[in-house]
Structures are given as C-alpha cells and as structure tokens.
PDB file of C-alpha atoms in Angstrom:
ATOM      1  CA  MET S   7       0.000   0.000   0.000  1.00 54.00           C
ATOM      2  CA  ASN S   8       1.427   3.393  -1.085  1.00 52.00           C
ATOM      3  CA  ILE S   9       0.581   6.734   0.599  1.00 53.00           C
ATOM      4  CA  ILE S  10       1.351   9.915  -1.417  1.00 54.00           C
ATOM      5  CA  ILE S  11       1.649  13.237   0.478  1.00 52.00           C
ATOM      6  CA  VAL S  12       1.667  16.455  -1.629  1.00 53.00           C
ATOM      7  CA  GLY S  13       3.113  19.697  -0.102  1.00 55.00           C
ATOM      8  CA  ARG S  14       0.975  22.904  -0.157  1.00 57.00           C
ATOM      9  CA  ARG S  15       3.674  25.396  -1.175  1.00 56.00           C
ATOM     10  CA  HIS S  16       5.671  23.861  -3.994  1.00 55.00           C
ATOM     11  CA  GLY S  17       3.449  20.947  -4.934  1.00 55.00           C
ATOM     12  CA  GLU S  18       6.145  18.479  -4.106  1.00 60.00           C
ATOM     13  CA  SER S  19       4.952  14.994  -3.334  1.00 58.00           C
ATOM     14  CA  ARG S  20       6.270  12.184  -1.244  1.00 60.00           C
ATOM     15  CA  THR S  21       5.370   8.537  -1.472  1.00 57.00           C
ATOM     16  CA  TYR S  22       5.358   6.168   1.542  1.00 52.00           C
ATOM     17  CA  THR S  23       4.967   2.464   1.145  1.00 59.00           C
ATOM     18  CA  ILE S  24       3.145   0.604   4.014  1.00 55.00           C
ATOM     19  CA  SER S  25       3.709  -3.050   4.307  1.00 60.00           C
ATOM     20  CA  ALA S  26       0.928  -5.520   4.850  1.00 60.00           C
ATOM     21  CA  SER S  27       1.781  -6.081   8.490  1.00 62.00           C
ATOM     22  CA  ALA S  28       1.940  -2.348   9.237  1.00 57.00           C
ATOM     23  CA  ARG S  29      -1.315  -1.878   7.426  1.00 61.00           C
ATOM     24  CA  ALA S  30      -2.926  -4.520   9.611  1.00 62.00           C
ATOM     25  CA  VAL S  31      -1.668  -2.842  12.745  1.00 57.00           C
ATOM     26  CA  LEU S  32      -2.889   0.551  11.590  1.00 59.00           C
ATOM     27  CA  LEU S  33      -6.312  -0.797  10.781  1.00 61.00           C
ATOM     28  CA  GLY S  34      -6.463  -2.411  14.221  1.00 64.00           C
ATOM     29  CA  VAL S  35      -5.589   0.830  15.881  1.00 58.00           C
ATOM     30  CA  LEU S  36      -8.172   2.706  13.863  1.00 59.00           C
ATOM     31  CA  PHE S  37     -10.841   0.194  14.786  1.00 62.00           C
ATOM     32  CA  ALA S  38      -9.808   0.014  18.506  1.00 63.00           C
ATOM     33  CA  LEU S  39      -9.499   3.747  19.058  1.00 62.00           C
ATOM     34  CA  PRO S  40     -13.262   4.524  19.040  1.00 65.00           C
ATOM     35  CA  PHE S  41     -13.909   1.707  21.480  1.00 65.00           C
ATOM     36  CA  ALA S  42     -11.112   2.922  23.756  1.00 66.00           C
ATOM     37  CA  MET S  43     -12.425   6.474  23.672  1.00 67.00           C
ATOM     38  CA  GLY S  44     -15.941   5.279  24.365  1.00 63.00           C
ATOM     39  CA  ALA S  45     -14.774   3.128  27.248  1.00 64.00           C
ATOM     40  CA  SER S  46     -12.759   6.019  28.685  1.00 66.00           C
ATOM     41  CA  GLY S  47     -15.717   8.357  28.402  1.00 64.00           C
ATOM     42  CA  TYR S  48     -18.002   5.832  30.062  1.00 63.00           C
ATOM     43  CA  TRP S  49     -15.524   5.270  32.911  1.00 67.00           C
ATOM     44  CA  LEU S  50     -15.075   9.004  33.414  1.00 60.00           C
ATOM     45  CA  ALA S  51     -18.815   9.590  33.420  1.00 61.00           C
ATOM     46  CA  GLN S  52     -19.343   6.713  35.847  1.00 63.00           C
ATOM     47  CA  HIS S  53     -16.581   7.984  38.111  1.00 61.00           C
ATOM     48  CA  LEU S  54     -18.023  11.488  38.193  1.00 55.00           C
ATOM     49  CA  ALA S  55     -21.471  10.083  38.875  1.00 57.00           C
ATOM     50  CA  ASP S  56     -20.129   7.978  41.767  1.00 58.00           C
ATOM     51  CA  GLU S  57     -18.414  11.003  43.261  1.00 57.00           C
ATOM     52  CA  GLY S  58     -21.656  12.976  42.984  1.00 57.00           C
ATOM     53  CA  ILE S  59     -23.571  10.212  44.763  1.00 56.00           C
ATOM     54  CA  LEU S  60     -20.941  10.065  47.482  1.00 53.00           C
ATOM     55  CA  ASP S  61     -21.090  13.828  47.922  1.00 62.00           C
ATOM     56  CA  LEU S  62     -24.902  13.693  48.127  1.00 66.00           C
ATOM     57  CA  ASN S  63     -24.827  10.856  50.635  1.00 69.00           C
ATOM     58  CA  ALA S  64     -22.254  12.685  52.728  1.00 68.00           C
ATOM     59  CA  ALA S  65     -24.375  15.834  52.695  1.00 67.00           C
ATOM     60  CA  LYS S  66     -27.412  13.844  53.775  1.00 74.00           C
ATOM     61  CA  ALA S  67     -25.404  12.154  56.544  1.00 74.00           C
ATOM     62  CA  TRP S  68     -24.169  15.522  57.798  1.00 76.00           C
ATOM     63  CA  GLU S  69     -27.695  16.873  57.765  1.00 77.00           C
ATOM     64  CA  ARG S  70     -28.892  13.878  59.789  1.00 79.00           C
ATOM     65  CA  ASP S  71     -26.067  14.389  62.300  1.00 77.00           C
ATOM     66  CA  LEU S  72     -26.875  18.074  62.626  1.00 77.00           C
ATOM     67  CA  SER S  73     -30.558  17.296  63.124  1.00 80.00           C
ATOM     68  CA  MET S  74     -29.739  14.770  65.860  1.00 83.00           C
ATOM     69  CA  GLN S  75     -27.413  17.257  67.546  1.00 80.00           C
ATOM     70  CA  ARG S  76     -30.118  19.916  67.421  1.00 82.00           C
ATOM     71  CA  GLN S  77     -32.576  17.488  69.050  1.00 83.00           C
ATOM     72  CA  GLU S  78     -30.065  16.547  71.747  1.00 82.00           C
ATOM     73  CA  LEU S  79     -29.330  20.220  72.397  1.00 80.00           C
ATOM     74  CA  GLN S  80     -33.055  20.959  72.640  1.00 83.00           C
ATOM     75  CA  GLN S  81     -33.534  18.072  75.077  1.00 82.00           C
ATOM     76  CA  ILE S  82     -30.618  19.279  77.201  1.00 78.00           C
ATOM     77  CA  ARG S  83     -32.037  22.801  77.172  1.00 79.00           C
ATOM     78  CA  GLN S  84     -35.503  21.569  78.175  1.00 80.00           C
ATOM     79  CA  GLN S  85     -34.034  19.408  80.933  1.00 78.00           C
ATOM     80  CA  THR S  86     -31.982  22.336  82.212  1.00 75.00           C
ATOM     81  CA  ASP S  87     -35.033  24.617  82.166  1.00 74.00           C
ATOM     82  CA  GLN S  88     -37.058  22.019  84.079  1.00 77.00           C
ATOM     83  CA  GLU S  89     -34.317  21.584  86.671  1.00 75.00           C
ATOM     84  CA  LEU S  90     -33.982  25.351  87.088  1.00 73.00           C
ATOM     85  CA  GLU S  91     -37.745  25.697  87.433  1.00 77.00           C
ATOM     86  CA  ALA S  92     -37.799  22.929  90.044  1.00 76.00           C
ATOM     87  CA  LEU S  93     -34.955  24.578  91.968  1.00 75.00           C
ATOM     88  CA  THR S  94     -36.724  27.934  91.776  1.00 74.00           C
ATOM     89  CA  MET S  95     -39.894  26.410  93.216  1.00 78.00           C
ATOM     90  CA  ARG S  96     -37.942  24.723  96.002  1.00 74.00           C
ATOM     91  CA  LEU S  97     -36.215  27.982  96.856  1.00 73.00           C
ATOM     92  CA  ALA S  98     -39.566  29.806  96.879  1.00 75.00           C
ATOM     93  CA  GLN S  99     -40.996  27.203  99.274  1.00 77.00           C
ATOM     94  CA  LEU S 100     -37.983  27.486 101.557  1.00 76.00           C
ATOM     95  CA  GLN S 101     -38.247  31.278 101.470  1.00 73.00           C
ATOM     96  CA  ALA S 102     -41.911  31.089 102.503  1.00 77.00           C
ATOM     97  CA  LYS S 103     -41.036  28.746 105.369  1.00 75.00           C
ATOM     98  CA  LEU S 104     -38.245  31.051 106.489  1.00 73.00           C
ATOM     99  CA  LEU S 105     -40.666  33.983 106.501  1.00 75.00           C
ATOM    100  CA  ARG S 106     -42.988  31.966 108.756  1.00 74.00           C
ATOM    101  CA  LEU S 107     -40.057  31.161 111.021  1.00 73.00           C
ATOM    102  CA  ASP S 108     -39.169  34.867 111.196  1.00 72.00           C
ATOM    103  CA  ALA S 109     -42.765  35.672 112.146  1.00 74.00           C
ATOM    104  CA  LEU S 110     -42.770  32.963 114.815  1.00 70.00           C
ATOM    105  CA  GLY S 111     -39.438  34.171 116.140  1.00 70.00           C
ATOM    106  CA  GLU S 112     -40.608  37.778 116.335  1.00 70.00           C
ATOM    107  CA  ARG S 113     -43.744  36.661 118.165  1.00 69.00           C
ATOM    108  CA  LEU S 114     -41.651  34.688 120.648  1.00 67.00           C
ATOM    109  CA  VAL S 115     -39.389  37.687 121.182  1.00 65.00           C
ATOM    110  CA  ASP S 116     -42.468  39.786 121.888  1.00 67.00           C
ATOM    111  CA  VAL S 117     -43.990  37.209 124.252  1.00 62.00           C
ATOM    112  CA  SER S 118     -40.730  36.686 126.120  1.00 60.00           C
ATOM    113  CA  ASN S 119     -40.233  40.468 126.517  1.00 60.00           C
ATOM    114  CA  LEU S 120     -36.774  40.401 124.914  1.00 56.00           C
ATOM    115  CA  GLN S 121     -35.324  43.660 123.672  1.00 59.00           C
ATOM    116  CA  PRO S 122     -35.475  43.986 119.835  1.00 59.00           C
ATOM    117  CA  ASP S 123     -31.719  44.564 119.632  1.00 59.00           C
ATOM    118  CA  GLU S 124     -31.029  41.375 121.605  1.00 53.00           C
ATOM    119  CA  PHE S 125     -32.452  39.114 118.916  1.00 56.00           C
ATOM    120  CA  ASP S 126     -33.240  40.759 115.608  1.00 57.00           C
ATOM    121  CA  PHE S 127     -34.806  38.338 113.105  1.00 56.00           C
ATOM    122  CA  SER S 128     -34.529  40.878 110.286  1.00 59.00           C
ATOM    123  CA  ALA S 129     -30.725  41.032 110.517  1.00 59.00           C
ATOM    124  CA  GLN S 130     -28.392  38.677 108.708  1.00 58.00           C
ATOM    125  CA  PRO S 131     -26.641  36.274 111.119  1.00 56.00           C
ATOM    126  CA  ALA S 132     -22.878  36.761 111.337  1.00 57.00           C
ATOM    127  CA  VAL S 133     -20.800  33.954 109.815  1.00 52.00           C
ATOM    128  CA  GLY S 134     -17.124  33.400 109.043  1.00 56.00           C
ATOM    129  CA  GLY S 135     -14.091  31.212 109.526  1.00 55.00           C
ATOM    130  CA  PRO S 136     -10.682  30.517 108.002  1.00 66.00           C
ATOM    131  CA  ALA S 137     -10.534  30.031 104.253  1.00 57.00           C
ATOM    132  CA  GLY S 138     -10.408  26.404 103.153  1.00 55.00           C
ATOM    133  CA  THR S 139      -9.403  24.663  99.966  1.00 57.00           C
ATOM    134  CA  LEU S 140     -11.842  25.079  97.135  1.00 53.00           C
ATOM    135  CA  GLY S 141     -13.723  21.924  96.221  1.00 54.00           C
ATOM    136  CA  GLU S 142     -15.718  20.987  93.201  1.00 55.00           C
ATOM    137  CA  ALA S 143     -18.844  22.918  92.303  1.00 54.00           C
ATOM    138  CA  TYR S 144     -22.217  21.519  93.352  1.00 54.00           C
ATOM    139  CA  GLN S 145     -24.064  19.345  90.896  1.00 61.00           C
ATOM    140  CA  VAL S 146     -27.836  19.632  90.494  1.00 60.00           C
ATOM    141  CA  THR S 147     -28.447  16.355  92.336  1.00 66.00           C
ATOM    142  CA  GLU S 148     -26.229  17.495  95.203  1.00 67.00           C
ATOM    143  CA  ILE S 149     -28.050  20.833  95.379  1.00 69.00           C
ATOM    144  CA  ASN S 150     -31.367  18.976  95.589  1.00 71.00           C
ATOM    145  CA  GLN S 151     -30.009  16.863  98.444  1.00 74.00           C
ATOM    146  CA  VAL S 152     -28.831  19.964 100.289  1.00 71.00           C
ATOM    147  CA  LEU S 153     -32.214  21.638  99.778  1.00 74.00           C
ATOM    148  CA  ASP S 154     -34.030  18.510 100.995  1.00 76.00           C
ATOM    149  CA  GLY S 155     -31.936  18.449 104.156  1.00 73.00           C
ATOM    150  CA  LEU S 156     -32.474  22.162 104.723  1.00 74.00           C
ATOM    151  CA  ALA S 157     -36.230  21.785 104.219  1.00 75.00           C
ATOM    152  CA  GLU S 158     -36.379  18.988 106.809  1.00 77.00           C
ATOM    153  CA  ARG S 159     -34.461  21.084 109.328  1.00 73.00           C
ATOM    154  CA  ILE S 160     -36.719  24.087 108.705  1.00 74.00           C
ATOM    155  CA  ASP S 161     -39.852  21.946 109.153  1.00 74.00           C
ATOM    156  CA  SER S 162     -38.478  20.549 112.404  1.00 70.00           C
ATOM    157  CA  ARG S 163     -37.556  23.988 113.749  1.00 68.00           C
ATOM    158  CA  GLU S 164     -40.927  25.377 112.709  1.00 71.00           C
ATOM    159  CA  GLN S 165     -42.765  22.681 114.661  1.00 72.00           C
ATOM    160  CA  GLN S 166     -40.566  23.241 117.699  1.00 64.00           C
ATOM    161  CA  LEU S 167     -41.087  27.002 117.560  1.00 68.00           C
ATOM    162  CA  GLU S 168     -44.844  26.581 117.188  1.00 69.00           C
ATOM    163  CA  VAL S 169     -44.980  24.316 120.249  1.00 63.00           C
ATOM    164  CA  LEU S 170     -42.763  26.697 122.213  1.00 60.00           C
ATOM    165  CA  GLY S 171     -44.846  29.658 121.083  1.00 63.00           C
ATOM    166  CA  SER S 172     -48.063  27.939 122.150  1.00 64.00           C
ATOM    167  CA  LEU S 173     -46.608  27.164 125.573  1.00 58.00           C
ATOM    168  CA  MET S 174     -45.317  30.705 126.020  1.00 60.00           C
ATOM    169  CA  SER S 175     -48.622  32.185 124.852  1.00 60.00           C
ATOM    170  CA  ALA S 176     -50.520  29.910 127.222  1.00 56.00           C
ATOM    171  CA  ASN S 177     -48.220  30.908 130.070  1.00 57.00           C
ATOM    172  CA  ARG S 178     -48.650  34.570 129.185  1.00 59.00           C
ATOM    173  CA  ILE S 179     -52.427  34.202 129.087  1.00 55.00           C
ATOM    174  CA  SER S 180     -52.324  32.404 132.430  1.00 59.00           C
ATOM    175  CA  ALA S 181     -50.148  35.170 133.868  1.00 61.00           C
ATOM    176  CA  ASP S 182     -52.400  37.903 132.490  1.00 64.00           C
ATOM    177  CA  THR S 183     -55.605  36.325 133.792  1.00 67.00           C
ATOM    178  CA  PHE S 184     -53.994  35.449 137.134  1.00 80.00           C
ATOM    179  CA  VAL S 185     -55.698  37.599 139.769  1.00 87.00           C
ATOM    180  CA  ALA S 186     -52.929  39.242 141.768  1.00 86.00           C
ATOM    181  CA  GLY S 187     -51.803  42.674 142.912  1.00 90.00           C
ATOM    182  CA  ARG S 188     -53.431  45.888 144.101  1.00 94.00           C
ATOM    183  CA  PRO S 189     -56.083  47.787 142.129  1.00 95.00           C
ATOM    184  CA  ILE S 190     -54.224  51.080 142.630  1.00 95.00           C
ATOM    185  CA  THR S 191     -50.770  52.457 141.862  1.00 92.00           C
ATOM    186  CA  LYS S 192     -50.741  54.880 144.794  1.00 91.00           C
ATOM    187  CA  GLY S 193     -52.636  54.716 148.073  1.00 91.00           C
ATOM    188  CA  TRP S 194     -53.067  52.571 151.175  1.00 92.00           C
ATOM    189  CA  MET S 195     -55.411  49.924 152.518  1.00 92.00           C
ATOM    190  CA  SER S 196     -57.978  51.637 154.728  1.00 92.00           C
ATOM    191  CA  SER S 197     -60.332  48.746 155.557  1.00 92.00           C
ATOM    192  CA  ARG S 198     -59.940  44.960 155.544  1.00 93.00           C
ATOM    193  CA  TYR S 199     -62.164  42.047 154.552  1.00 94.00           C
ATOM    194  CA  GLY S 200     -64.578  40.570 157.104  1.00 92.00           C
ATOM    195  CA  GLN S 201     -66.406  41.853 160.171  1.00 91.00           C
ATOM    196  CA  ARG S 202     -65.975  45.545 160.899  1.00 90.00           C
ATOM    197  CA  THR S 203     -67.778  48.509 162.397  1.00 87.00           C
ATOM    198  CA  ASP S 204     -70.031  50.088 159.817  1.00 87.00           C
ATOM    199  CA  PRO S 205     -68.938  53.739 159.303  1.00 86.00           C
ATOM    200  CA  PHE S 206     -72.536  54.900 158.859  1.00 87.00           C
ATOM    201  CA  THR S 207     -74.405  52.947 161.564  1.00 87.00           C
ATOM    202  CA  GLY S 208     -71.615  52.209 164.034  1.00 86.00           C
ATOM    203  CA  ARG S 209     -72.757  48.611 164.249  1.00 90.00           C
ATOM    204  CA  LEU S 210     -70.905  45.421 163.429  1.00 90.00           C
ATOM    205  CA  ALA S 211     -71.323  44.564 159.744  1.00 90.00           C
ATOM    206  CA  TRP S 212     -69.818  42.290 157.122  1.00 93.00           C
ATOM    207  CA  HIS S 213     -67.370  43.910 154.708  1.00 93.00           C
ATOM    208  CA  ALA S 214     -67.134  41.806 151.521  1.00 92.00           C
ATOM    209  CA  GLY S 215     -63.962  43.442 150.189  1.00 94.00           C
ATOM    210  CA  VAL S 216     -61.033  45.673 151.047  1.00 95.00           C
ATOM    211  CA  ASP S 217     -60.829  49.454 150.725  1.00 95.00           C
ATOM    212  CA  PHE S 218     -57.881  51.377 149.282  1.00 95.00           C
ATOM    213  CA  ALA S 219     -57.888  55.116 150.002  1.00 95.00           C
ATOM    214  CA  GLY S 220     -56.153  57.671 147.828  1.00 94.00           C
ATOM    215  CA  LYS S 221     -56.501  60.944 146.004  1.00 95.00           C
ATOM    216  CA  GLN S 222     -59.604  61.900 144.096  1.00 95.00           C
ATOM    217  CA  GLY S 223     -59.146  60.965 140.431  1.00 95.00           C
ATOM    218  CA  ALA S 224     -56.284  58.505 141.029  1.00 96.00           C
ATOM    219  CA  ASP S 225     -56.022  55.564 138.611  1.00 96.00           C
ATOM    220  CA  ILE S 226     -57.835  52.317 139.351  1.00 97.00           C
ATOM    221  CA  ILE S 227     -56.293  49.403 137.434  1.00 96.00           C
ATOM    222  CA  ALA S 228     -57.363  45.869 136.559  1.00 95.00           C
ATOM    223  CA  VAL S 229     -55.547  43.237 138.618  1.00 93.00           C
ATOM    224  CA  ALA S 230     -55.889  40.703 135.765  1.00 91.00           C
ATOM    225  CA  SER S 231     -56.968  40.522 132.141  1.00 90.00           C
ATOM    226  CA  GLY S 232     -60.587  39.781 131.354  1.00 90.00           C
ATOM    227  CA  VAL S 233     -63.906  40.966 129.961  1.00 92.00           C
ATOM    228  CA  VAL S 234     -65.879  43.848 131.461  1.00 94.00           C
ATOM    229  CA  THR S 235     -69.289  42.501 132.519  1.00 93.00           C
ATOM    230  CA  TRP S 236     -70.505  45.651 134.317  1.00 95.00           C
ATOM    231  CA  SER S 237     -69.661  49.334 133.965  1.00 96.00           C
ATOM    232  CA  ALA S 238     -72.381  51.527 135.448  1.00 96.00           C
ATOM    233  CA  ASP S 239     -74.012  52.661 138.701  1.00 95.00           C
ATOM    234  CA  ARG S 240     -74.994  49.942 141.162  1.00 94.00           C
ATOM    235  CA  TYR S 241     -76.933  50.327 144.379  1.00 93.00           C
ATOM    236  CA  GLY S 242     -74.575  50.843 147.316  1.00 91.00           C
ATOM    237  CA  TYR S 243     -71.494  50.607 145.095  1.00 95.00           C
ATOM    238  CA  GLY S 244     -71.920  53.870 143.211  1.00 95.00           C
ATOM    239  CA  LYS S 245     -70.102  53.766 139.873  1.00 97.00           C
ATOM    240  CA  MET S 246     -68.685  50.266 139.591  1.00 96.00           C
ATOM    241  CA  VAL S 247     -66.684  48.106 137.177  1.00 97.00           C
ATOM    242  CA  GLU S 248     -66.909  44.310 137.212  1.00 96.00           C
ATOM    243  CA  ILE S 249     -64.436  42.141 135.265  1.00 95.00           C
ATOM    244  CA  ASN S 250     -64.721  38.421 134.520  1.00 93.00           C
ATOM    245  CA  HIS S 251     -61.262  36.807 134.398  1.00 90.00           C
ATOM    246  CA  GLY S 252     -62.336  33.247 133.630  1.00 86.00           C
ATOM    247  CA  ASN S 253     -61.694  30.134 135.722  1.00 85.00           C
ATOM    248  CA  GLY S 254     -64.452  31.257 138.093  1.00 90.00           C
ATOM    249  CA  TYR S 255     -62.801  34.582 139.045  1.00 91.00           C
ATOM    250  CA  LYS S 256     -64.401  38.040 139.012  1.00 94.00           C
ATOM    251  CA  THR S 257     -63.285  41.355 140.509  1.00 96.00           C
ATOM    252  CA  ARG S 258     -65.229  44.506 141.381  1.00 96.00           C
ATOM    253  CA  TYR S 259     -64.029  48.118 141.642  1.00 98.00           C
ATOM    254  CA  ALA S 260     -66.590  50.392 143.350  1.00 96.00           C
ATOM    255  CA  HIS S 261     -67.214  54.049 144.369  1.00 96.00           C
ATOM    256  CA  CYS S 262     -65.443  55.290 141.209  1.00 97.00           C
ATOM    257  CA  ASP S 263     -65.529  58.909 140.141  1.00 96.00           C
ATOM    258  CA  GLU S 264     -65.276  58.126 136.394  1.00 96.00           C
ATOM    259  CA  LEU S 265     -65.563  54.882 134.441  1.00 97.00           C
ATOM    260  CA  LYS S 266     -62.970  54.349 131.677  1.00 96.00           C
ATOM    261  CA  VAL S 267     -64.354  51.119 130.184  1.00 96.00           C
ATOM    262  CA  SER S 268     -67.675  49.852 128.891  1.00 94.00           C
ATOM    263  CA  THR S 269     -69.483  46.554 129.229  1.00 93.00           C
ATOM    264  CA  GLY S 270     -68.028  44.031 126.773  1.00 92.00           C
ATOM    265  CA  ASP S 271     -64.581  45.626 126.623  1.00 92.00           C
ATOM    266  CA  ILE S 272     -61.538  43.389 126.870  1.00 90.00           C
ATOM    267  CA  VAL S 273     -58.991  44.715 129.343  1.00 92.00           C
ATOM    268  CA  ARG S 274     -55.458  43.616 130.110  1.00 91.00           C
ATOM    269  CA  LYS S 275     -53.705  43.405 133.418  1.00 91.00           C
ATOM    270  CA  GLY S 276     -52.686  46.903 134.511  1.00 92.00           C
ATOM    271  CA  ASP S 277     -55.164  48.776 132.288  1.00 94.00           C
ATOM    272  CA  VAL S 278     -56.836  51.816 133.850  1.00 96.00           C
ATOM    273  CA  VAL S 279     -60.525  50.933 134.197  1.00 97.00           C
ATOM    274  CA  ALA S 280     -61.725  53.866 136.330  1.00 97.00           C
ATOM    275  CA  LEU S 281     -60.723  56.891 138.421  1.00 97.00           C
ATOM    276  CA  MET S 282     -60.958  56.956 142.205  1.00 97.00           C
ATOM    277  CA  GLY S 283     -63.938  58.763 143.699  1.00 96.00           C
ATOM    278  CA  SER S 284     -66.562  58.637 146.419  1.00 95.00           C
ATOM    279  CA  THR S 285     -69.819  57.718 144.687  1.00 95.00           C
ATOM    280  CA  GLY S 286     -72.426  55.512 146.311  1.00 93.00           C
ATOM    281  CA  ARG S 287     -72.246  54.628 150.014  1.00 92.00           C
ATOM    282  CA  SER S 288     -68.860  56.173 150.735  1.00 92.00           C
ATOM    283  CA  THR S 289     -67.239  58.528 153.210  1.00 92.00           C
ATOM    284  CA  GLY S 290     -64.380  59.712 150.972  1.00 93.00           C
ATOM    285  CA  PRO S 291     -62.228  58.953 147.926  1.00 95.00           C
ATOM    286  CA  HIS S 292     -61.352  55.263 147.865  1.00 95.00           C
ATOM    287  CA  VAL S 293     -61.923  52.096 145.841  1.00 96.00           C
ATOM    288  CA  HIS S 294     -63.846  49.188 147.291  1.00 96.00           C
ATOM    289  CA  PHE S 295     -62.193  46.049 145.843  1.00 96.00           C
ATOM    290  CA  GLU S 296     -63.904  42.660 145.814  1.00 96.00           C
ATOM    291  CA  VAL S 297     -62.742  39.256 144.545  1.00 95.00           C
ATOM    292  CA  TYR S 298     -65.240  36.529 143.644  1.00 95.00           C
ATOM    293  CA  LYS S 299     -64.330  32.877 143.228  1.00 92.00           C
ATOM    294  CA  ASN S 300     -67.028  30.568 141.872  1.00 92.00           C
ATOM    295  CA  GLY S 301     -69.738  33.065 142.807  1.00 92.00           C
ATOM    296  CA  ARG S 302     -68.583  33.752 146.380  1.00 94.00           C
ATOM    297  CA  THR S 303     -66.504  36.562 147.812  1.00 93.00           C
ATOM    298  CA  VAL S 304     -63.055  35.714 149.111  1.00 94.00           C
ATOM    299  CA  ASP S 305     -60.511  37.784 151.017  1.00 93.00           C
ATOM    300  CA  PRO S 306     -58.737  39.992 148.445  1.00 92.00           C
ATOM    301  CA  ALA S 307     -55.712  40.213 150.736  1.00 90.00           C
ATOM    302  CA  ALA S 308     -54.835  36.643 149.753  1.00 88.00           C
ATOM    303  CA  TYR S 309     -54.476  37.814 146.130  1.00 89.00           C
ATOM    304  CA  ILE S 310     -52.707  41.131 146.641  1.00 87.00           C
ATOM    305  CA  HIS S 311     -49.299  39.519 147.209  1.00 79.00           C
ATOM    306  CA  ARG S 312     -50.075  36.375 145.229  1.00 72.00           C
ATOM    307  CA  THR S 313     -47.435  35.095 142.770  1.00 58.00           C
ATOM    308  CA  LEU S 314     -47.784  32.791 139.761  1.00 54.00           C
ATOM    309  CA  ARG S 315     -45.991  29.446 140.052  1.00 52.00           C
TER     310      ARG S 315
END
C-alpha cells in the first residue's frame, strides 16, 4: 500500500509504502481507538457520577447528624429549664417557710419580753471562719439533696417554735388572767375584809372586800386581764366596774368617780378601768375592791401579794 503526500507550497509529493503487516496494525488501531475512547468516556462519566452520589450521601449524613445534635441540644435545654424551674420552686418554698419562722421568732421575742436589739430576726446572722481549699462545684443532684436536708431542718424547727410559742402564749395568758396585785398604783389599805364597824351605823357589819384610800381621780387598774361585765351605777357601790377573768374569778371596783371602760370591753392586766372617787355609800375617795371565786366573795388580801408558780 502506497501513501502519497503532496506539499501545499511547492506541490512536491512524497510517497510512503506501508507493508501488509503495518497496514494490519494501523487498521487495528483505527478500529480500537473509538472503542477505547468510548470506554474512557463511560468510565469518566461513571466515576463522576459515583463522586456525585458520594457527595450527596455525605451531605445527607451531615444533615442527619446536625438534626440529631439539634434534638439533643433541645432536650438538654428543656431538661436544664425544668431543673432550674424545680430549683426555683424549692427555693420559693424554703423562702416562705423562712418567713414563717421569722414571724414565729418575732412573736416569741415579743412574748418573752426580749429587747429587739437582743435578737433581731430581720438582721443577717454573722458567719465566718478561716478560708479552706476550694472543692468541686455543686451538681444539680447534690443541690437537691442539700435543699431537701435544709427543708427537713426548717420543718423541724418550725414545729418546735410553734410548740414553744403555744406554751409561752398559754403561760402569758395564764399570767395575764392570774388575779394578783393591788387595784391602785398609789394609796393605802384603809379597811380589811370581814367583820368591821359600819362607818354609817356604828354597828358590826360584814365587809365583803377591802378598801384602798387615795386621792380623788387617782387611777384604778385591773388586777388581771378579762372581759368587762358591768360598767355603770350599782346600788350601794356607786359607779362600779366588774371584770370576769375566767376560771371562776371576778373582781369589782366600786365608788369610782369616772368609768374608763364599757361593758363588753376586753382589758389587760394593769389597764386603767376607772378613776378613784366617792360615789355611792362612801365617806371619801377610795376604791372598794372585791374578789369573787365561783360566785362567792373571798378575802382579796390573799391575792394582793399572790405570785404565779
């Protein structure tokens, strides 16, 4: 096989002779080249497609991971919010209990007649001590345990204070309603309980109380707390106050110049209930003082210097 190549400029030609074997090889190459190019193109296309699929799968995997992380973060956030809310509620409950304890403590201070500066519940208690090594921070579970222990201690102290307060209040009530002392702040005893000579008739007569003389208008005070059951004129007594102290005890304050209380009033031990005068069957300014026990008069002298045990 001859191949003739003609030049473009000078029209010269060259002739090449191809042998049969070379011609066979050339034909083989010409036939194989399209298949090789097609195979290469197919492989390249397949490779690019595989890489695209891998990239898509990786993107989807990353998206799934991000979604799971978002869910976990949301769960952690919700759990943290719930724990904080629970701690806030516990702290609010403890604060309410502490306020009740402060109220109980202030009431006990009042009942026990302590000075406010001796035990001030509104002041922060002083604390201190040498600095120690710093430990690890509290975990939520440990904080809950501490709060539980504190709540139990507060409940226990609250019950103890309530019992103590009840006892002290009962003792104070008993002391206030305990009939004892004189019905005047200034004056002297001018007539005793029992048989005596009547100042108007000169005859022997029963005197159901004791008389305390003093200045006109001097204070007459209640010898115990109670309820006023009479505050008006009464035959023979003049202007009179009667107080019921409970437990079968009553006291009367007679011949008053002016009454300071009304029927139904609640009076405390030491309250001024009237002013000394000479109304009714009287010879001068004084207070006629009677003590009744279970409906009968008793000697007031036994109660003037009486003490609570």
